[in-house]
């Protein structure tokens, strides 16, 4: 039932808005893999998740979960309900982490269930259009699942359209630059993975400017 | 709002003749591009195919809107303004502090301007962007309380509104014009609009063709590599010839139709040059890709943004005494 509501919501509301008002320009769509993936992108706006989800065919949405901060998206049942219903978010805690709510375990479980994940490794929209430092969780996850390809993505202009703290959108074009999938080895160092990932996203941002 | 039954046949006869001519011309162009495919480089062929395809879309959309109703035409031009603003504001640099002013520039000002056009409120249509938008945009920038970059932001935003809302809006307002005394006049605001677009676009197309065939001497080498004297003269003369030929869409006398066509050609050329300079300044090749082979909307309407207001005010000044420009239709 939730799948049907989500599909209908995307077909009737999200897609038309993204096409007629926002207008997404995608570079490198052919690099999106057909199977399971971990997508890693910069984060500046609520629009980021919508943009990334609208890259995929609507029937594929059921197997994609955007990883979201529990202290924001699960702060009350109404917001969590809506975010879960329409976007199938996977809430993870950013602070007060215990053995019972380890975010790494939550994401690992979703991957084992066959979901693909959308991850914003900056962990916040605070850096805006700048690329902030990456939090290490994503690297641990990639090390644990070396067979799942990682897709680096750069999103341009979402932070200008709907920046943090604003609720009126300014409908500029969004540029989405999709990089080639990366496969990390299970014995790679966490710091190396993070450094490489951040470098990749940086490179993609330069591609968006040209 | 949409009159399907009487649509198209309500268009004056010269407009229908022009439509038939344009369709024949497009079919001819499609055939030529198809046939010369073997003899020209593949990249050029693909460019030509894309351009011809885009022209089919442009002619189709314009014909549908203009043929069906005045209101649809106004909505179409509102959408063109909106899309041009999107391309412009995406390409230029803006500050986070400009957010509210940009929102107003995107949604409030174009909507109101096209509402005045819809309601035939002539005076408001004339002064709204140059006076009220000009004064209100800096006010919305004041709210951010950051003076750094204030002048640049006000100038950039107002420039976009003048070119893409005020300029393009003049094309939409043309559809309100009617003959005061002769309801059966073969020309009206709609044919005047068709005439403007026809001459300006014929000029663009033949400037491109003459430029590709004979272009050697660039007009502005540091601004636009594609604009040559050979293209300008060849395209301009062709457009003037067609403007003279199809003058029955207008109230212009024969020599006047030549003058007005030349005016459209020269202003269109300047408009194209201004947008090229802007693209050079921003380091971009074109403004987007709504139409394959044509870049963005701005790349298509640049010449019209410049030609439309002057063409409109020429008509209002010299022919306004027998054309209904302000107030409700009788």
PDB file of C-alpha atoms in Angstrom, chain B residues 30-186:
ATOM      1  CA  UNK B  30      13.239  19.143 -43.706  1.00  0.00           C
ATOM      2  CA  UNK B  31      13.620  17.600 -47.172  1.00  0.00           C
ATOM      3  CA  UNK B  32      16.788  19.590 -47.927  1.00  0.00           C
ATOM      4  CA  UNK B  33      18.395  18.669 -44.602  1.00  0.00           C
ATOM      5  CA  UNK B  34      17.478  15.025 -45.204  1.00  0.00           C
ATOM      6  CA  UNK B  35      18.947  15.050 -48.726  1.00  0.00           C
ATOM      7  CA  UNK B  36      22.231  16.871 -48.062  1.00  0.00           C
ATOM      8  CA  UNK B  37      23.024  14.542 -45.147  1.00  0.00           C
ATOM      9  CA  UNK B  38      25.508  12.566 -47.231  1.00  0.00           C
ATOM     10  CA  UNK B  39      27.483  15.570 -48.441  1.00  0.00           C
ATOM     11  CA  UNK B  40      28.199  17.492 -45.264  1.00  0.00           C
ATOM     12  CA  UNK B  41      30.101  16.661 -42.048  1.00  0.00           C
ATOM     13  CA  UNK B  42      28.089  14.579 -39.600  1.00  0.00           C
ATOM     14  CA  UNK B  43      28.252  17.098 -36.757  1.00  0.00           C
ATOM     15  CA  UNK B  44      26.835  19.845 -38.977  1.00  0.00           C
ATOM     16  CA  UNK B  45      24.124  17.497 -40.200  1.00  0.00           C
ATOM     17  CA  UNK B  46      23.107  16.633 -36.649  1.00  0.00           C
ATOM     18  CA  UNK B  47      22.998  20.337 -35.796  1.00  0.00           C
ATOM     19  CA  UNK B  48      20.748  21.009 -38.788  1.00  0.00           C
ATOM     20  CA  UNK B  49      18.453  18.097 -37.959  1.00  0.00           C
ATOM     21  CA  UNK B  50      18.139  19.366 -34.378  1.00  0.00           C
ATOM     22  CA  UNK B  51      17.392  22.890 -35.568  1.00  0.00           C
ATOM     23  CA  UNK B  52      14.714  21.794 -38.018  1.00  0.00           C
ATOM     24  CA  UNK B  53      13.120  19.609 -35.340  1.00  0.00           C
ATOM     25  CA  UNK B  54      13.116  22.533 -32.918  1.00  0.00           C
ATOM     26  CA  UNK B  55      11.469  24.733 -35.545  1.00  0.00           C
ATOM     27  CA  UNK B  56       8.664  22.236 -35.990  1.00  0.00           C
ATOM     28  CA  UNK B  57       8.070  22.378 -32.241  1.00  0.00           C
ATOM     29  CA  UNK B  58       8.230  26.189 -32.099  1.00  0.00           C
ATOM     30  CA  UNK B  59       5.901  26.653 -35.067  1.00  0.00           C
ATOM     31  CA  UNK B  60       3.521  24.008 -33.718  1.00  0.00           C
ATOM     32  CA  UNK B  61       3.270  25.507 -30.233  1.00  0.00           C
ATOM     33  CA  UNK B  62       2.943  29.088 -31.483  1.00  0.00           C
ATOM     34  CA  UNK B  63       0.318  28.168 -34.072  1.00  0.00           C
ATOM     35  CA  UNK B  64      -1.737  26.240 -31.543  1.00  0.00           C
ATOM     36  CA  UNK B  65      -1.656  29.000 -28.943  1.00  0.00           C
ATOM     37  CA  UNK B  66      -2.217  31.915 -31.310  1.00  0.00           C
ATOM     38  CA  UNK B  67      -4.811  30.020 -33.342  1.00  0.00           C
ATOM     39  CA  UNK B  68      -6.815  28.840 -30.342  1.00  0.00           C
ATOM     40  CA  UNK B  69      -7.170  31.900 -28.153  1.00  0.00           C
ATOM     41  CA  UNK B  70      -5.878  35.236 -26.933  1.00  0.00           C
ATOM     42  CA  UNK B  71      -5.697  33.863 -23.381  1.00  0.00           C
ATOM     43  CA  UNK B  72      -3.621  30.817 -24.343  1.00  0.00           C
ATOM     44  CA  UNK B  73      -1.220  33.113 -26.193  1.00  0.00           C
ATOM     45  CA  UNK B  74      -0.791  35.267 -23.077  1.00  0.00           C
ATOM     46  CA  UNK B  75      -0.221  32.152 -20.929  1.00  0.00           C
ATOM     47  CA  UNK B  76       2.354  30.873 -23.427  1.00  0.00           C
ATOM     48  CA  UNK B  77       4.303  34.146 -23.275  1.00  0.00           C
ATOM     49  CA  UNK B  78       4.087  34.162 -19.480  1.00  0.00           C
ATOM     50  CA  UNK B  79       5.653  30.696 -19.514  1.00  0.00           C
ATOM     51  CA  UNK B  80       8.363  31.860 -21.944  1.00  0.00           C
ATOM     52  CA  UNK B  81       9.172  34.765 -19.601  1.00  0.00           C
ATOM     53  CA  UNK B  82       9.295  32.377 -16.637  1.00  0.00           C
ATOM     54  CA  UNK B  83      11.590  29.935 -18.414  1.00  0.00           C
ATOM     55  CA  UNK B  84      13.895  32.724 -19.659  1.00  0.00           C
ATOM     56  CA  UNK B  85      14.139  34.073 -16.096  1.00  0.00           C
ATOM     57  CA  UNK B  86      15.031  30.562 -14.896  1.00  0.00           C
ATOM     58  CA  UNK B  87      17.855  30.355 -17.401  1.00  0.00           C
ATOM     59  CA  UNK B  88      19.061  33.889 -16.639  1.00  0.00           C
ATOM     60  CA  UNK B  89      19.019  33.623 -12.839  1.00  0.00           C
ATOM     61  CA  UNK B  90      20.613  30.165 -12.941  1.00  0.00           C
ATOM     62  CA  UNK B  91      23.460  31.484 -15.074  1.00  0.00           C
ATOM     63  CA  UNK B  92      24.243  34.674 -13.157  1.00  0.00           C
ATOM     64  CA  UNK B  93      25.744  34.911  -9.708  1.00  0.00           C
ATOM     65  CA  UNK B  94      23.311  35.628  -6.900  1.00  0.00           C
ATOM     66  CA  UNK B  95      23.821  36.068  -3.152  1.00  0.00           C
ATOM     67  CA  UNK B  96      21.974  34.067  -0.495  1.00  0.00           C
ATOM     68  CA  UNK B  97      20.631  37.462   0.656  1.00  0.00           C
ATOM     69  CA  UNK B  98      18.833  37.879  -2.698  1.00  0.00           C
ATOM     70  CA  UNK B  99      16.507  34.970  -1.984  1.00  0.00           C
ATOM     71  CA  UNK B 100      13.312  36.908  -1.240  1.00  0.00           C
ATOM     72  CA  UNK B 101      13.876  39.405  -4.074  1.00  0.00           C
ATOM     73  CA  UNK B 102      14.452  36.516  -6.481  1.00  0.00           C
ATOM     74  CA  UNK B 103      11.253  34.847  -5.340  1.00  0.00           C
ATOM     75  CA  UNK B 104       9.360  38.082  -6.037  1.00  0.00           C
ATOM     76  CA  UNK B 105      11.101  38.441  -9.398  1.00  0.00           C
ATOM     77  CA  UNK B 106      10.143  34.885 -10.359  1.00  0.00           C
ATOM     78  CA  UNK B 107       6.560  34.639  -9.198  1.00  0.00           C
ATOM     79  CA  UNK B 108       5.045  37.994  -8.224  1.00  0.00           C
ATOM     80  CA  UNK B 109       6.231  40.459 -10.859  1.00  0.00           C
ATOM     81  CA  UNK B 110       5.761  38.328 -14.026  1.00  0.00           C
ATOM     82  CA  UNK B 111       2.353  37.124 -12.819  1.00  0.00           C
ATOM     83  CA  UNK B 112       1.134  40.668 -12.183  1.00  0.00           C
ATOM     84  CA  UNK B 113       2.598  41.965 -15.450  1.00  0.00           C
ATOM     85  CA  UNK B 114       0.787  39.284 -17.446  1.00  0.00           C
ATOM     86  CA  UNK B 115      -2.373  39.956 -15.443  1.00  0.00           C
ATOM     87  CA  UNK B 116      -2.273  43.589 -16.635  1.00  0.00           C
ATOM     88  CA  UNK B 117      -1.832  42.292 -20.174  1.00  0.00           C
ATOM     89  CA  UNK B 118      -4.740  39.874 -19.751  1.00  0.00           C
ATOM     90  CA  UNK B 119      -6.955  42.721 -18.465  1.00  0.00           C
ATOM     91  CA  UNK B 120      -5.753  45.201 -21.139  1.00  0.00           C
ATOM     92  CA  UNK B 121      -4.589  47.655 -18.457  1.00  0.00           C
ATOM     93  CA  UNK B 122      -2.314  49.573 -20.795  1.00  0.00           C
ATOM     94  CA  UNK B 123      -0.841  52.211 -18.476  1.00  0.00           C
ATOM     95  CA  UNK B 124      -0.059  49.657 -15.781  1.00  0.00           C
ATOM     96  CA  UNK B 125       1.473  47.331 -18.357  1.00  0.00           C
ATOM     97  CA  UNK B 126       3.741  50.200 -19.470  1.00  0.00           C
ATOM     98  CA  UNK B 127       4.972  51.361 -16.073  1.00  0.00           C
ATOM     99  CA  UNK B 128       4.806  48.296 -13.844  1.00  0.00           C
ATOM    100  CA  UNK B 129       8.279  46.821 -14.487  1.00  0.00           C
ATOM    101  CA  UNK B 130      10.232  50.066 -15.044  1.00  0.00           C
ATOM    102  CA  UNK B 131       8.629  51.826 -12.054  1.00  0.00           C
ATOM    103  CA  UNK B 132       7.127  49.467  -9.500  1.00  0.00           C
ATOM    104  CA  UNK B 133       9.465  46.502  -9.985  1.00  0.00           C
ATOM    105  CA  UNK B 134      12.442  48.856 -10.124  1.00  0.00           C
ATOM    106  CA  UNK B 135      11.466  50.366  -6.793  1.00  0.00           C
ATOM    107  CA  UNK B 136      10.366  47.200  -5.026  1.00  0.00           C
ATOM    108  CA  UNK B 137      13.308  44.886  -5.810  1.00  0.00           C
ATOM    109  CA  UNK B 138      15.800  47.027  -3.787  1.00  0.00           C
ATOM    110  CA  UNK B 139      13.253  47.063  -0.959  1.00  0.00           C
ATOM    111  CA  UNK B 140      13.223  43.266  -0.821  1.00  0.00           C
ATOM    112  CA  UNK B 141      17.026  43.321  -0.886  1.00  0.00           C
ATOM    113  CA  UNK B 142      17.042  45.752   2.052  1.00  0.00           C
ATOM    114  CA  UNK B 143      15.324  43.155   4.218  1.00  0.00           C
ATOM    115  CA  UNK B 144      18.462  41.001   4.117  1.00  0.00           C
ATOM    116  CA  UNK B 145      20.394  43.876   5.759  1.00  0.00           C
ATOM    117  CA  UNK B 146      23.606  43.143   3.894  1.00  0.00           C
ATOM    118  CA  UNK B 147      24.880  46.093   1.846  1.00  0.00           C
ATOM    119  CA  UNK B 148      27.756  44.152   0.278  1.00  0.00           C
ATOM    120  CA  UNK B 149      26.842  43.535  -3.381  1.00  0.00           C
ATOM    121  CA  UNK B 150      23.579  45.469  -3.045  1.00  0.00           C
ATOM    122  CA  UNK B 151      23.953  47.536  -6.244  1.00  0.00           C
ATOM    123  CA  UNK B 152      24.999  44.536  -8.324  1.00  0.00           C
ATOM    124  CA  UNK B 153      22.110  42.438  -7.061  1.00  0.00           C
ATOM    125  CA  UNK B 154      19.497  45.129  -7.723  1.00  0.00           C
ATOM    126  CA  UNK B 155      20.938  45.748 -11.182  1.00  0.00           C
ATOM    127  CA  UNK B 156      21.124  42.072 -12.117  1.00  0.00           C
ATOM    128  CA  UNK B 157      17.603  41.303 -11.011  1.00  0.00           C
ATOM    129  CA  UNK B 158      16.063  44.351 -12.660  1.00  0.00           C
ATOM    130  CA  UNK B 159      17.987  43.711 -15.889  1.00  0.00           C
ATOM    131  CA  UNK B 160      16.451  40.240 -16.110  1.00  0.00           C
ATOM    132  CA  UNK B 161      12.963  41.597 -15.469  1.00  0.00           C
ATOM    133  CA  UNK B 162      13.304  44.301 -18.128  1.00  0.00           C
ATOM    134  CA  UNK B 163      14.630  41.928 -20.796  1.00  0.00           C
ATOM    135  CA  UNK B 164      12.496  38.861 -20.154  1.00  0.00           C
ATOM    136  CA  UNK B 165       9.292  40.109 -18.534  1.00  0.00           C
ATOM    137  CA  UNK B 166       8.935  43.624 -19.941  1.00  0.00           C
ATOM    138  CA  UNK B 167      10.470  42.862 -23.367  1.00  0.00           C
ATOM    139  CA  UNK B 168       8.710  39.554 -23.979  1.00  0.00           C
ATOM    140  CA  UNK B 169       5.519  40.979 -22.437  1.00  0.00           C
ATOM    141  CA  UNK B 170       5.315  43.451 -25.318  1.00  0.00           C
ATOM    142  CA  UNK B 171       4.749  40.534 -27.686  1.00  0.00           C
ATOM    143  CA  UNK B 172       1.890  39.293 -25.519  1.00  0.00           C
ATOM    144  CA  UNK B 173       0.271  42.741 -25.331  1.00  0.00           C
ATOM    145  CA  UNK B 174       0.109  42.861 -29.132  1.00  0.00           C
ATOM    146  CA  UNK B 175      -2.747  40.322 -29.082  1.00  0.00           C
ATOM    147  CA  UNK B 176      -4.981  42.982 -27.474  1.00  0.00           C
ATOM    148  CA  UNK B 177      -4.844  45.311 -30.495  1.00  0.00           C
ATOM    149  CA  UNK B 178      -7.892  45.618 -32.754  1.00  0.00           C
ATOM    150  CA  UNK B 179      -9.046  47.968 -35.478  1.00  0.00           C
ATOM    151  CA  UNK B 180     -11.328  50.609 -33.954  1.00  0.00           C
ATOM    152  CA  UNK B 181     -13.692  51.161 -36.876  1.00  0.00           C
ATOM    153  CA  UNK B 182     -13.313  48.203 -39.193  1.00  0.00           C
ATOM    154  CA  UNK B 183     -13.956  44.819 -37.527  1.00  0.00           C
ATOM    155  CA  UNK B 184     -13.190  43.104 -40.853  1.00  0.00           C
ATOM    156  CA  UNK B 185      -9.723  44.625 -41.232  1.00  0.00           C
ATOM    157  CA  UNK B 186      -7.345  41.910 -42.482  1.00  0.00           C
TER     158      UNK B 186
END
